[in-house]
Tab-separated table of C-alpha atoms in Angstrom:
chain	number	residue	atom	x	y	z
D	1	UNK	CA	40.940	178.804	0.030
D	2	UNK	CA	39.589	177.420	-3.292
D	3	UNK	CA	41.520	177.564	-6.597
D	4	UNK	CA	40.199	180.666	-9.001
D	5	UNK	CA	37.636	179.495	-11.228
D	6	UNK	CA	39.106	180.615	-14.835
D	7	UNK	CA	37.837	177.774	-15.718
D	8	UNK	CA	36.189	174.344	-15.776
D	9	UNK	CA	35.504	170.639	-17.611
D	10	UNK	CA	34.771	171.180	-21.141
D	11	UNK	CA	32.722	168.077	-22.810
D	12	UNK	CA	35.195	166.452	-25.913
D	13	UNK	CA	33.912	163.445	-27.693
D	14	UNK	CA	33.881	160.118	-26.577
D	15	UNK	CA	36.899	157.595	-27.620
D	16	UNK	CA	35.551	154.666	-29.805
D	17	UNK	CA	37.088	152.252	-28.177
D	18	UNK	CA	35.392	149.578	-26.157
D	19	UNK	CA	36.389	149.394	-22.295
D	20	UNK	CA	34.639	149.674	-18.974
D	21	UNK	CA	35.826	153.333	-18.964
D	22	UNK	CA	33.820	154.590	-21.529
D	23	UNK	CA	30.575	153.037	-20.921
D	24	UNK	CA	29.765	155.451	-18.559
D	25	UNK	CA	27.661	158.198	-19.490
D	26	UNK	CA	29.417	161.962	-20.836
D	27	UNK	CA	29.173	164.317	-17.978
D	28	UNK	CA	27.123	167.013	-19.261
D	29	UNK	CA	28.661	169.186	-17.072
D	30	UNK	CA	27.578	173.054	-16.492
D	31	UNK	CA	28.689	174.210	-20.416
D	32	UNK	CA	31.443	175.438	-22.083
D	33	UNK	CA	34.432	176.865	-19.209
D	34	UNK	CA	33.866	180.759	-18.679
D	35	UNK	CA	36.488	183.337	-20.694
D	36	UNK	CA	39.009	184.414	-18.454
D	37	UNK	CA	38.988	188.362	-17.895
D	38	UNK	CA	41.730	189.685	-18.419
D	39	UNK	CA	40.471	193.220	-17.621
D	40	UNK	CA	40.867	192.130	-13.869
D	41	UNK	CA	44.052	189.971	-14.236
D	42	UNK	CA	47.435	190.019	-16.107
D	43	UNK	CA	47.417	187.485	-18.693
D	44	UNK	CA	50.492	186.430	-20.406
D	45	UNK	CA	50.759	184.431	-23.782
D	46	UNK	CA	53.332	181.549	-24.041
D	47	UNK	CA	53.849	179.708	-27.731
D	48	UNK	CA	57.297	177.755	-28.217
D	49	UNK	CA	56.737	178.757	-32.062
D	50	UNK	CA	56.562	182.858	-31.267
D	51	UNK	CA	59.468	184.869	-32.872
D	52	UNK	CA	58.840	188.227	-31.850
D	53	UNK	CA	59.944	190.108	-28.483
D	54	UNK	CA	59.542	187.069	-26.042
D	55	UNK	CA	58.187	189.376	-23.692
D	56	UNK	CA	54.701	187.736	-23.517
D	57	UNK	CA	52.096	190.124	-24.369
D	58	UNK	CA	50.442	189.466	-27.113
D	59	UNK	CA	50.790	185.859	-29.466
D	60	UNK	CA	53.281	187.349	-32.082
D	61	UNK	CA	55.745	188.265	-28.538
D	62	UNK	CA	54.536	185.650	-26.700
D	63	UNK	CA	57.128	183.756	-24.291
D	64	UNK	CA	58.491	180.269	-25.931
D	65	UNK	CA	58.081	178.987	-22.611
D	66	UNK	CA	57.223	179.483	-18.918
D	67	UNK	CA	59.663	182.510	-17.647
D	68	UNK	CA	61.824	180.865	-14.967
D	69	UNK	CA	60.183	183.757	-12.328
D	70	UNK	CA	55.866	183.919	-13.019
D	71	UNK	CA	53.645	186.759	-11.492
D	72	UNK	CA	51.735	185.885	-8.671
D	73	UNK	CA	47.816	186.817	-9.622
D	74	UNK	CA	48.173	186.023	-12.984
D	75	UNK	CA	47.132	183.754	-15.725
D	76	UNK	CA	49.769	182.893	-18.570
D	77	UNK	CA	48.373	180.896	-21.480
D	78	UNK	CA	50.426	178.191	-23.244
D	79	UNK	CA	49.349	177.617	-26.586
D	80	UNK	CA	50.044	174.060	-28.979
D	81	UNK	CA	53.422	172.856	-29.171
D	82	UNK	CA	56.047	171.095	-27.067
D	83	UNK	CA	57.655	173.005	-23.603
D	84	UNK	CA	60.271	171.516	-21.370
D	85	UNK	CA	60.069	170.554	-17.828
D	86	UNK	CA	59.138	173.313	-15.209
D	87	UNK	CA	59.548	173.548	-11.495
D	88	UNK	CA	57.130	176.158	-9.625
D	89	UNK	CA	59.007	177.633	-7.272
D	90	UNK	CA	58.054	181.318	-6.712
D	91	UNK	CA	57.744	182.841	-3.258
D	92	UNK	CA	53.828	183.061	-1.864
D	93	UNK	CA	52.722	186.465	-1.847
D	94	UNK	CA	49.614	185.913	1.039
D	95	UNK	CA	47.034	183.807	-1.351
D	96	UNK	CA	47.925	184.824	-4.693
D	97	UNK	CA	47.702	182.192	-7.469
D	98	UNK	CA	49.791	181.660	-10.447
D	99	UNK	CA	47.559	179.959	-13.122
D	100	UNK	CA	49.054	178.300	-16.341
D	101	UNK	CA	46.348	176.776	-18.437
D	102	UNK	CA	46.166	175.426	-21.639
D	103	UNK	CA	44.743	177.975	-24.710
D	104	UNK	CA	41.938	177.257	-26.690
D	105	UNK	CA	40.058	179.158	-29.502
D	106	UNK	CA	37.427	180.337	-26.622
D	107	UNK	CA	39.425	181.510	-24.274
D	108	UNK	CA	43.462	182.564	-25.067
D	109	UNK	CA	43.564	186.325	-23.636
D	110	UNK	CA	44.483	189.028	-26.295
D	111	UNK	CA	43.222	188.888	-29.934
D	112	UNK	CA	46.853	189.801	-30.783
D	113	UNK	CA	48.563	187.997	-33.117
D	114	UNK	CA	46.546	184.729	-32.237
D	115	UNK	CA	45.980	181.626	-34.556
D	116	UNK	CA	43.505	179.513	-34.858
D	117	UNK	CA	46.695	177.016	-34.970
D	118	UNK	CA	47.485	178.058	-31.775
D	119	UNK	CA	44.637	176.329	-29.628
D	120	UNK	CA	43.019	173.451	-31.509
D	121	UNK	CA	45.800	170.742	-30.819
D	122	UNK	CA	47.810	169.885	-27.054
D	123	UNK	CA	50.148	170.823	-25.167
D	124	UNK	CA	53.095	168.137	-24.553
D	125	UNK	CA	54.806	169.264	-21.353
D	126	UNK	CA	57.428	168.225	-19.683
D	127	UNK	CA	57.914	167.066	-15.821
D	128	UNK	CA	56.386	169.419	-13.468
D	129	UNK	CA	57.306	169.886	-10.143
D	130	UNK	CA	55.572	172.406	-7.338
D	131	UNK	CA	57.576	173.507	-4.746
D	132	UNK	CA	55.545	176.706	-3.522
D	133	UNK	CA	52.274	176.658	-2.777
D	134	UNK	CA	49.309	178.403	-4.789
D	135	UNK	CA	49.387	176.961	-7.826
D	136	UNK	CA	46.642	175.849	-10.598
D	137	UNK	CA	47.999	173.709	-13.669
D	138	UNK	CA	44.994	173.624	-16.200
D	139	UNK	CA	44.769	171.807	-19.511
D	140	UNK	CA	41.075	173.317	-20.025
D	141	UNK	CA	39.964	169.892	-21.949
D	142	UNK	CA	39.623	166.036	-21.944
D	143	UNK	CA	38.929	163.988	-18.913
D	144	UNK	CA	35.926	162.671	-17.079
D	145	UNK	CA	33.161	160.766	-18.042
D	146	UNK	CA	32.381	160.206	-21.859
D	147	UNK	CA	35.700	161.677	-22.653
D	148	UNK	CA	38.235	159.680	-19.858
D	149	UNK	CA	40.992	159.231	-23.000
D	150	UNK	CA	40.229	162.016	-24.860
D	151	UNK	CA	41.517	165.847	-25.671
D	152	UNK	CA	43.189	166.338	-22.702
D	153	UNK	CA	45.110	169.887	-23.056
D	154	UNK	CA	48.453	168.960	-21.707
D	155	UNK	CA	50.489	166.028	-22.042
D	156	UNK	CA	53.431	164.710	-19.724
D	157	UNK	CA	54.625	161.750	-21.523
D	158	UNK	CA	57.296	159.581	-19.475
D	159	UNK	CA	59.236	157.113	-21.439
D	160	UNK	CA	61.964	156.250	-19.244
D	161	UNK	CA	60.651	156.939	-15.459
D	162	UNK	CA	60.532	159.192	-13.562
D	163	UNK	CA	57.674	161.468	-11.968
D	164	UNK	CA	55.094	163.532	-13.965
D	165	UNK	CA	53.682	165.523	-11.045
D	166	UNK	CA	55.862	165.925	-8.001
D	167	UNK	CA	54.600	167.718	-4.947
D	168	UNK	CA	57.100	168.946	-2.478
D	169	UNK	CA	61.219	168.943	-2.837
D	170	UNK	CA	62.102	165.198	-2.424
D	171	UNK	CA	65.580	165.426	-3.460
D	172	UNK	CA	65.960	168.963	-2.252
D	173	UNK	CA	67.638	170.261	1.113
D	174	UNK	CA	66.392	169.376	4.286
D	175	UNK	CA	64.730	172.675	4.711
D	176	UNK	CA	63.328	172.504	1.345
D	177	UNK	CA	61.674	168.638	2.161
D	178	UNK	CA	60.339	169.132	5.394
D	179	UNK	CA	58.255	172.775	3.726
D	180	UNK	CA	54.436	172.309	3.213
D	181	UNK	CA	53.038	172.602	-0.145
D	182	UNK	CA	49.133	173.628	0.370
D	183	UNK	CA	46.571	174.650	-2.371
D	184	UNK	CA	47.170	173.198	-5.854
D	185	UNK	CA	44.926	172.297	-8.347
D	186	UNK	CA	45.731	169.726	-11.310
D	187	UNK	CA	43.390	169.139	-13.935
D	188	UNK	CA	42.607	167.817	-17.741
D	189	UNK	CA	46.493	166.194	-17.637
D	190	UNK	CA	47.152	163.017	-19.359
D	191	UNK	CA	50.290	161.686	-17.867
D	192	UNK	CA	51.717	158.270	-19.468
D	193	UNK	CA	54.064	155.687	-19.521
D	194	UNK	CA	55.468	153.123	-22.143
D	195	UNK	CA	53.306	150.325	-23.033
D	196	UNK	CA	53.844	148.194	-21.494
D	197	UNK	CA	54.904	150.206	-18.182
D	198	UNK	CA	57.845	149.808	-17.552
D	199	UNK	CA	58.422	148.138	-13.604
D	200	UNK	CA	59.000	151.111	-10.268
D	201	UNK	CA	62.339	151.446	-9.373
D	202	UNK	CA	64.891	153.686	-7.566
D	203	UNK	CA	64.120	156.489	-10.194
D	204	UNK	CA	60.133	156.416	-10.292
D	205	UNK	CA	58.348	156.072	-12.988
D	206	UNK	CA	54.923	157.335	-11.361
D	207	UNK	CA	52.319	160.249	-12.441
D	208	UNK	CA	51.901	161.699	-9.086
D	209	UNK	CA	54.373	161.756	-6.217
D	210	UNK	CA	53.622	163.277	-3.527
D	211	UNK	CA	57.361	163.769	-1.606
D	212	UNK	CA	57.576	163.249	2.198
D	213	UNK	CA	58.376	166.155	4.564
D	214	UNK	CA	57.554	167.061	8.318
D	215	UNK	CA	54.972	169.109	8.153
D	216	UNK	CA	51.591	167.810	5.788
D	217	UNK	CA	50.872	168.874	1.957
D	218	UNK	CA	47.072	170.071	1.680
D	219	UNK	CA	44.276	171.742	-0.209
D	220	UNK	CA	45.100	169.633	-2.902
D	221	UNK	CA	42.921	168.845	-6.219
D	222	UNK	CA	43.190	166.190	-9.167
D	223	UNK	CA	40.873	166.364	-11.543
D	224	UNK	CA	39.908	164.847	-14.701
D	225	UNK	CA	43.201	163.040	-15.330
D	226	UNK	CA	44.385	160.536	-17.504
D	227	UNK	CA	47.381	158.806	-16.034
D	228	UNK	CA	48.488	155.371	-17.880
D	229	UNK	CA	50.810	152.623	-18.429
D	230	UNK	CA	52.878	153.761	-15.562
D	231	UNK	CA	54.732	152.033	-13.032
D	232	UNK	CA	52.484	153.429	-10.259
D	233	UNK	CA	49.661	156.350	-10.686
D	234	UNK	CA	49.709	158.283	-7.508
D	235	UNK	CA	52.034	157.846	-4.086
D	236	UNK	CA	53.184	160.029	-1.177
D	237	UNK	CA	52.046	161.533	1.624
D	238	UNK	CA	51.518	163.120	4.548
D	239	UNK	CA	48.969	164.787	3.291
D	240	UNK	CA	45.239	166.327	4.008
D	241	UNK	CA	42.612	167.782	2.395
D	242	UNK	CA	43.082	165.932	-1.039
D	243	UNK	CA	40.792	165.295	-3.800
D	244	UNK	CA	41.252	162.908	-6.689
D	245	UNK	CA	37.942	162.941	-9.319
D	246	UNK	CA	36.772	161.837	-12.478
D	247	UNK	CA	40.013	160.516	-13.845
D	248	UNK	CA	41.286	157.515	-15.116
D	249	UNK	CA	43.873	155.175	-13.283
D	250	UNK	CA	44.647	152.437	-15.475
D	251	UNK	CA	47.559	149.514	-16.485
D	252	UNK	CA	50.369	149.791	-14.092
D	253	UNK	CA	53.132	147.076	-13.368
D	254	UNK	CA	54.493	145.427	-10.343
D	255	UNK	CA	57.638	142.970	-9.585
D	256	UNK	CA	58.393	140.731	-6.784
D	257	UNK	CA	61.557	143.248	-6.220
D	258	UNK	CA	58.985	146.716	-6.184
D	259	UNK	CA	55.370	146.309	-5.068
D	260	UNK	CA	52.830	148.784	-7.272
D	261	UNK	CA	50.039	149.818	-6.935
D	262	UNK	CA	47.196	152.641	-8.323
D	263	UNK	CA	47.681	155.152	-5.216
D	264	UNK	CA	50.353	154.106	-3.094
D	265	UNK	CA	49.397	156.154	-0.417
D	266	UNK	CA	51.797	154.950	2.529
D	267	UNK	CA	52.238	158.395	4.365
D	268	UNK	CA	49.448	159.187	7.143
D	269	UNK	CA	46.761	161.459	5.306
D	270	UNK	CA	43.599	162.587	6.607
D	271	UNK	CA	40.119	163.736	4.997
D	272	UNK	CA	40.905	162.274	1.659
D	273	UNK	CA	38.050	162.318	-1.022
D	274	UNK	CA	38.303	159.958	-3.699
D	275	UNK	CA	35.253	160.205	-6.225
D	276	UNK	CA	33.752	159.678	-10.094
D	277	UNK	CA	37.270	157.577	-10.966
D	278	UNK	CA	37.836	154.883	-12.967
D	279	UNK	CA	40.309	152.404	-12.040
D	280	UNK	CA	41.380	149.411	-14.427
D	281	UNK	CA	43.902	147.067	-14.851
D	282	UNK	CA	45.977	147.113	-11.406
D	283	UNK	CA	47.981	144.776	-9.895
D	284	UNK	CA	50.278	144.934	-7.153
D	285	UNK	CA	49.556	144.869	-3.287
D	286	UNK	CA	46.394	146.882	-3.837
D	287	UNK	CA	44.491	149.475	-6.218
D	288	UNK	CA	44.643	151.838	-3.115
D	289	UNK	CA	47.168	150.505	-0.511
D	290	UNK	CA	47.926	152.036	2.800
D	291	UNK	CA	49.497	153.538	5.593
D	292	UNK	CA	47.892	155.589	7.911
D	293	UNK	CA	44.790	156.642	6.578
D	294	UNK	CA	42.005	158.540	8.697
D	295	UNK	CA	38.547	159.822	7.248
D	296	UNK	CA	38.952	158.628	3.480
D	297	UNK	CA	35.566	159.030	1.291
D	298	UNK	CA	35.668	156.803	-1.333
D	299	UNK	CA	32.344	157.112	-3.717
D	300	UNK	CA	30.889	156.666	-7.209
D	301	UNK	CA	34.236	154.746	-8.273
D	302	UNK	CA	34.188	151.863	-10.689
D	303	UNK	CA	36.917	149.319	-10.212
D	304	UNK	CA	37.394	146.906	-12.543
D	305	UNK	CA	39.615	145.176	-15.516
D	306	UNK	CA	39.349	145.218	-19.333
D	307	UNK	CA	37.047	142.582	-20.918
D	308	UNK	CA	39.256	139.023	-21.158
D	309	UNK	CA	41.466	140.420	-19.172
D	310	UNK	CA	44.262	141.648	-21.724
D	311	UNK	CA	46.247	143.025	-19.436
D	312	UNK	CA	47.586	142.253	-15.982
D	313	UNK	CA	44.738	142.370	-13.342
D	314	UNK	CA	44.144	140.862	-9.725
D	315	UNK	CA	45.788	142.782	-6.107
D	316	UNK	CA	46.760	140.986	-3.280
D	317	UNK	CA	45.348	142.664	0.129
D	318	UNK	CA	41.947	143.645	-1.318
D	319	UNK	CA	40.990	146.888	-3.792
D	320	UNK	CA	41.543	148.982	-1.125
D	321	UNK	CA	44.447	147.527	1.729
D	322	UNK	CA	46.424	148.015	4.478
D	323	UNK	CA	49.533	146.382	4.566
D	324	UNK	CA	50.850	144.468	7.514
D	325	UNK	CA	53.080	146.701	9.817
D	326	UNK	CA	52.353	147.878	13.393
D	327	UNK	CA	52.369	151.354	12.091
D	328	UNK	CA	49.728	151.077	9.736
D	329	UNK	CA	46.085	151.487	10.428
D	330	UNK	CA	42.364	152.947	8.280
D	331	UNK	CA	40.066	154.836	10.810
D	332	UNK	CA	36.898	156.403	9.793
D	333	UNK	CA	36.705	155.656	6.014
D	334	UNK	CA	33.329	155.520	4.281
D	335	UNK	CA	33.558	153.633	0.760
D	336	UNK	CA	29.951	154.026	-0.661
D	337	UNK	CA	27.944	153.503	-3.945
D	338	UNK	CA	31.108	152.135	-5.916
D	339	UNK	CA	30.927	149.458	-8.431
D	340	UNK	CA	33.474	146.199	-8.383
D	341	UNK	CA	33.541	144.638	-11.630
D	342	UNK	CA	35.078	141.970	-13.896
D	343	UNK	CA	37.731	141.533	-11.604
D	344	UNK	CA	40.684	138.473	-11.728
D	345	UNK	CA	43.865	137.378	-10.346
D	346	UNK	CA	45.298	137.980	-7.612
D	347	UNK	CA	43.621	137.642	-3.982
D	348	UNK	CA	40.937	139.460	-2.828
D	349	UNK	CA	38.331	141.428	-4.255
D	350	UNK	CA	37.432	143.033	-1.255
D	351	UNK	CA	38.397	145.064	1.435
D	352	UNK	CA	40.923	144.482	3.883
D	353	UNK	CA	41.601	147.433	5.948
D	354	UNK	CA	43.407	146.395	9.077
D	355	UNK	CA	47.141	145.138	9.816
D	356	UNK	CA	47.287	141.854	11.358
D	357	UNK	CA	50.564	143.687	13.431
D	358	UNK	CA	48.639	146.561	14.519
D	359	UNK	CA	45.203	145.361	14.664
D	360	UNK	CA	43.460	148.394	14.921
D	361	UNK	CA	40.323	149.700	12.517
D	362	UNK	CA	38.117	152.152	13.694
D	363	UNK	CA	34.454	152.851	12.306
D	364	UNK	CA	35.295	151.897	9.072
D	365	UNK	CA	31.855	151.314	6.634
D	366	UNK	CA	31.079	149.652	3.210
D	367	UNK	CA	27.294	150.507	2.374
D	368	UNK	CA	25.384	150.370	-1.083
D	369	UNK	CA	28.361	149.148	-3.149
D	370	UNK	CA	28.062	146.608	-5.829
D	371	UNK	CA	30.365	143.360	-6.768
D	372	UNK	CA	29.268	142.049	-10.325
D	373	UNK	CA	30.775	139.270	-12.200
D	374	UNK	CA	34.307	139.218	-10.412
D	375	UNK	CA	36.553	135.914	-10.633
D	376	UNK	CA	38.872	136.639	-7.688
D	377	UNK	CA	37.804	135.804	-4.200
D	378	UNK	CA	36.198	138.757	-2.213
D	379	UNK	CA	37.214	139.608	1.493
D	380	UNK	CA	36.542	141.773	4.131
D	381	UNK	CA	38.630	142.810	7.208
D	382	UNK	CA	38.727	145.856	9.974
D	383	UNK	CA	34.890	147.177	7.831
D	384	UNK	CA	31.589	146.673	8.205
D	385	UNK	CA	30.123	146.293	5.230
D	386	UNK	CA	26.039	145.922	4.253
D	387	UNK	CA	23.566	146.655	1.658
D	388	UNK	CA	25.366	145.966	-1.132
D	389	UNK	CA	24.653	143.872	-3.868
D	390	UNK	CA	26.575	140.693	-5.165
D	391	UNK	CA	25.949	139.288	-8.099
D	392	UNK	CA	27.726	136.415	-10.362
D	393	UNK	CA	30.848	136.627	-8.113
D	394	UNK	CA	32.884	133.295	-8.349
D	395	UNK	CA	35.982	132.065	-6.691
D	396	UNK	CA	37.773	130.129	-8.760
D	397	UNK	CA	34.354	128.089	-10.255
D	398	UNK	CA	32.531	128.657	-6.528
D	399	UNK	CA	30.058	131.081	-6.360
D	400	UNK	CA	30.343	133.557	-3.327
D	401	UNK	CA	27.382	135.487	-3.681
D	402	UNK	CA	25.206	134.242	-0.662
D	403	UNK	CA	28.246	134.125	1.477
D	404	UNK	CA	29.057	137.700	1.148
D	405	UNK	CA	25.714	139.299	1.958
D	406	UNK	CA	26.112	139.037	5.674
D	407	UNK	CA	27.472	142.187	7.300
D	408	UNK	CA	30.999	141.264	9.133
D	409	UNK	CA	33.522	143.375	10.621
């Protein structure tokens, strides 16, 4: 069952800056995000600066923040300001959503006692944490190409660890853990850090976890997200049914004592799409490291590291890599049309999807990608990789190009 379409990217303007992220073109997208209808749907307004009732229908009596119970089928509206952490925990009533999204001048339900004020900033939100299915968190703006660091409508900003987005009950009771969270959408969320991040530890400091239980978390979207100087973007599983698009991963940090990584994604998952991302500036054991993995689509990524290298860059078991444990394993995984770029450091380049202990990689491919002026050796393991294209790929001062071209698996 798909997430309710109230709404959808919205182009902002381009940062200034220079970095790999933004020379990619502005998606164009398919115009501005359709006004929610609120003839069809309750909508409720929520504004920490609203001094009226508190009963949250209209701006002057909006909520000052998310009621500790929401209404399943409806759509509550959080205006500017600042709002305190929030855990999602209301009973599923068959496949009613709950949608919180950010307001804008467009689109902010009633008329009533709204502010221009109200809609033209961000939302900085605290910790969020889903524990019931059914859920779409939606800051309405920012994210995705031409616009990867810019105007995103809510704001989790970590300064000393912990997790922006959790998914699941990981410190809950057993009962709690071992539930299923399915169906939950995430999208135009910047989640960051200190720079520089600080280093993973017993606490977290990660935007995304993911929390272990028995049974599998699925039907689960991230889109156009901005998650930075962290100790580690995205880890967890089990897990199925996931998609993670046009964000931004960048500028994590990794210690002898705790390996990082981009997407730490050591639980088994299956059917896994990974597209349109941007991933910079990662070190650790490897910008996507593994578990048990089984029919990942990796496409349209760009992997690479800021010009001269400013900050820490280079992986050790390839860009995407399976550690080496008897348990771990990457079956049926297509990574297609990507670009590797202006990486350095570490050891590999490449892919290395199979554990020397377990020895097992199954129909793995690597077709059309392209390696371009890298400075890290490039390796392949457990894939079969062919027409791609290498270009002014070095190891150390030896160029690799004509010994990569050759398909091996």
């Amino acid at each position: 069952i798909e997430a309710p379409d109230v709404s959808d990217a919205a182009a902002t303007p381009a940062d200034e800056a220079e970095d790999p992220a933004e020379d990619i073109p502005a998606d164009e997208g398919d115009g501005p995000p359709p006004v929610t209808d609120c003839s069809s749907m309750t909508c409720y307004c929520v504004s920490s600066g609203a001094a009226g009732r508190g009963d949250g229908t209209d701006w002057t009596n909006a909520f000052t923040a998310l009621p500790e119970e929401l209404e399943r089928g409806a759509v509550y509206f959080v205006a500017d300001g600042s709002y305190p952490d929030y855990t999602f925990d209301d009973p599923v009533a068959g496949d009613l959503w709950i949608t919180v999204m950010k307001a804008t001048g467009a689109d902010h339900g009633t008329d009533a006692g709204w502010e221009a004020g109200l809609g033209d900033g961000i939302s900085e939100i605290g910790p969020v944490a889903f524990h019931t299915s059914y859920h779409v968190l939606d800051g309405r703006s920012g994210g995705g190409r031409g616009s990867y660091r810019a105007g995103h409508g809510f704001v989790i900003s970590l300064p000393e660890g912990g997790y922006g987005i959790t998914i699941g009950s990981p410190w809950g009771s057993p009962e709690e853990r071992d539930q299923d969270r399915t169906d939950i959408t995430v999208r135009h969320v910047e989640v960051h850090g200190t720079s520089p991040p600080l280093p993973c530890n017993d606490v977290g400091g990660g935007g995304i976890l993911i929390a272990s239980a028995e049974t599998w978390h699925g039907n689960l979207v991230f889109s156009h997200l901005w998650l930075h100087d962290l100790a580690i973007q995205m880890q967890g599983g089990p897990m199925h049914e996931v998609v993670l698009e046009d964000s931004l991963l960048e500028r994590n940090a990794s210690t002898s004592e705790c390996h990082s990584e981009a997407w730490a994604a050591w639980g088994p998952s299956e059917n896994v799409t990974v597209r349109h991302n941007v991933f910079s500036d990662i070190v650790g054991t490897a910008v996507i490291a593994l578990g048990r993995g089984d029919g990942w689509d990796v496409y349209g990524n760009v992997f690479t590291c800021a010009p001269d290298h400013p900050y820490g860059c280079g992986v050790g078991n390839g860009i995407i890599g399976v550690t080496d444990h008897p348990e771990e394993q990457a079956n049926h995984w297509r990574v297609h049309h990507n670009v590797f770029a202006n990486l350095a450091g570490g050891y590999n380049g490449g892919l290395d999807m199979i554990s020397s202990e377990a020895g097992i990689a199954e129909d793995n491919t690597a077709y059309n990608n392209v390696w371009f002026g890298n400075q890290v050796g490039v390796g392949f393991g457990g894939v079969d990789h062919d027409y791609s294209l290498f270009i002014q790929n070095v190891d150390g001062t030896t160029p690799i190009d004509e010994s990569l071209a050759a398909t091996e698996t």
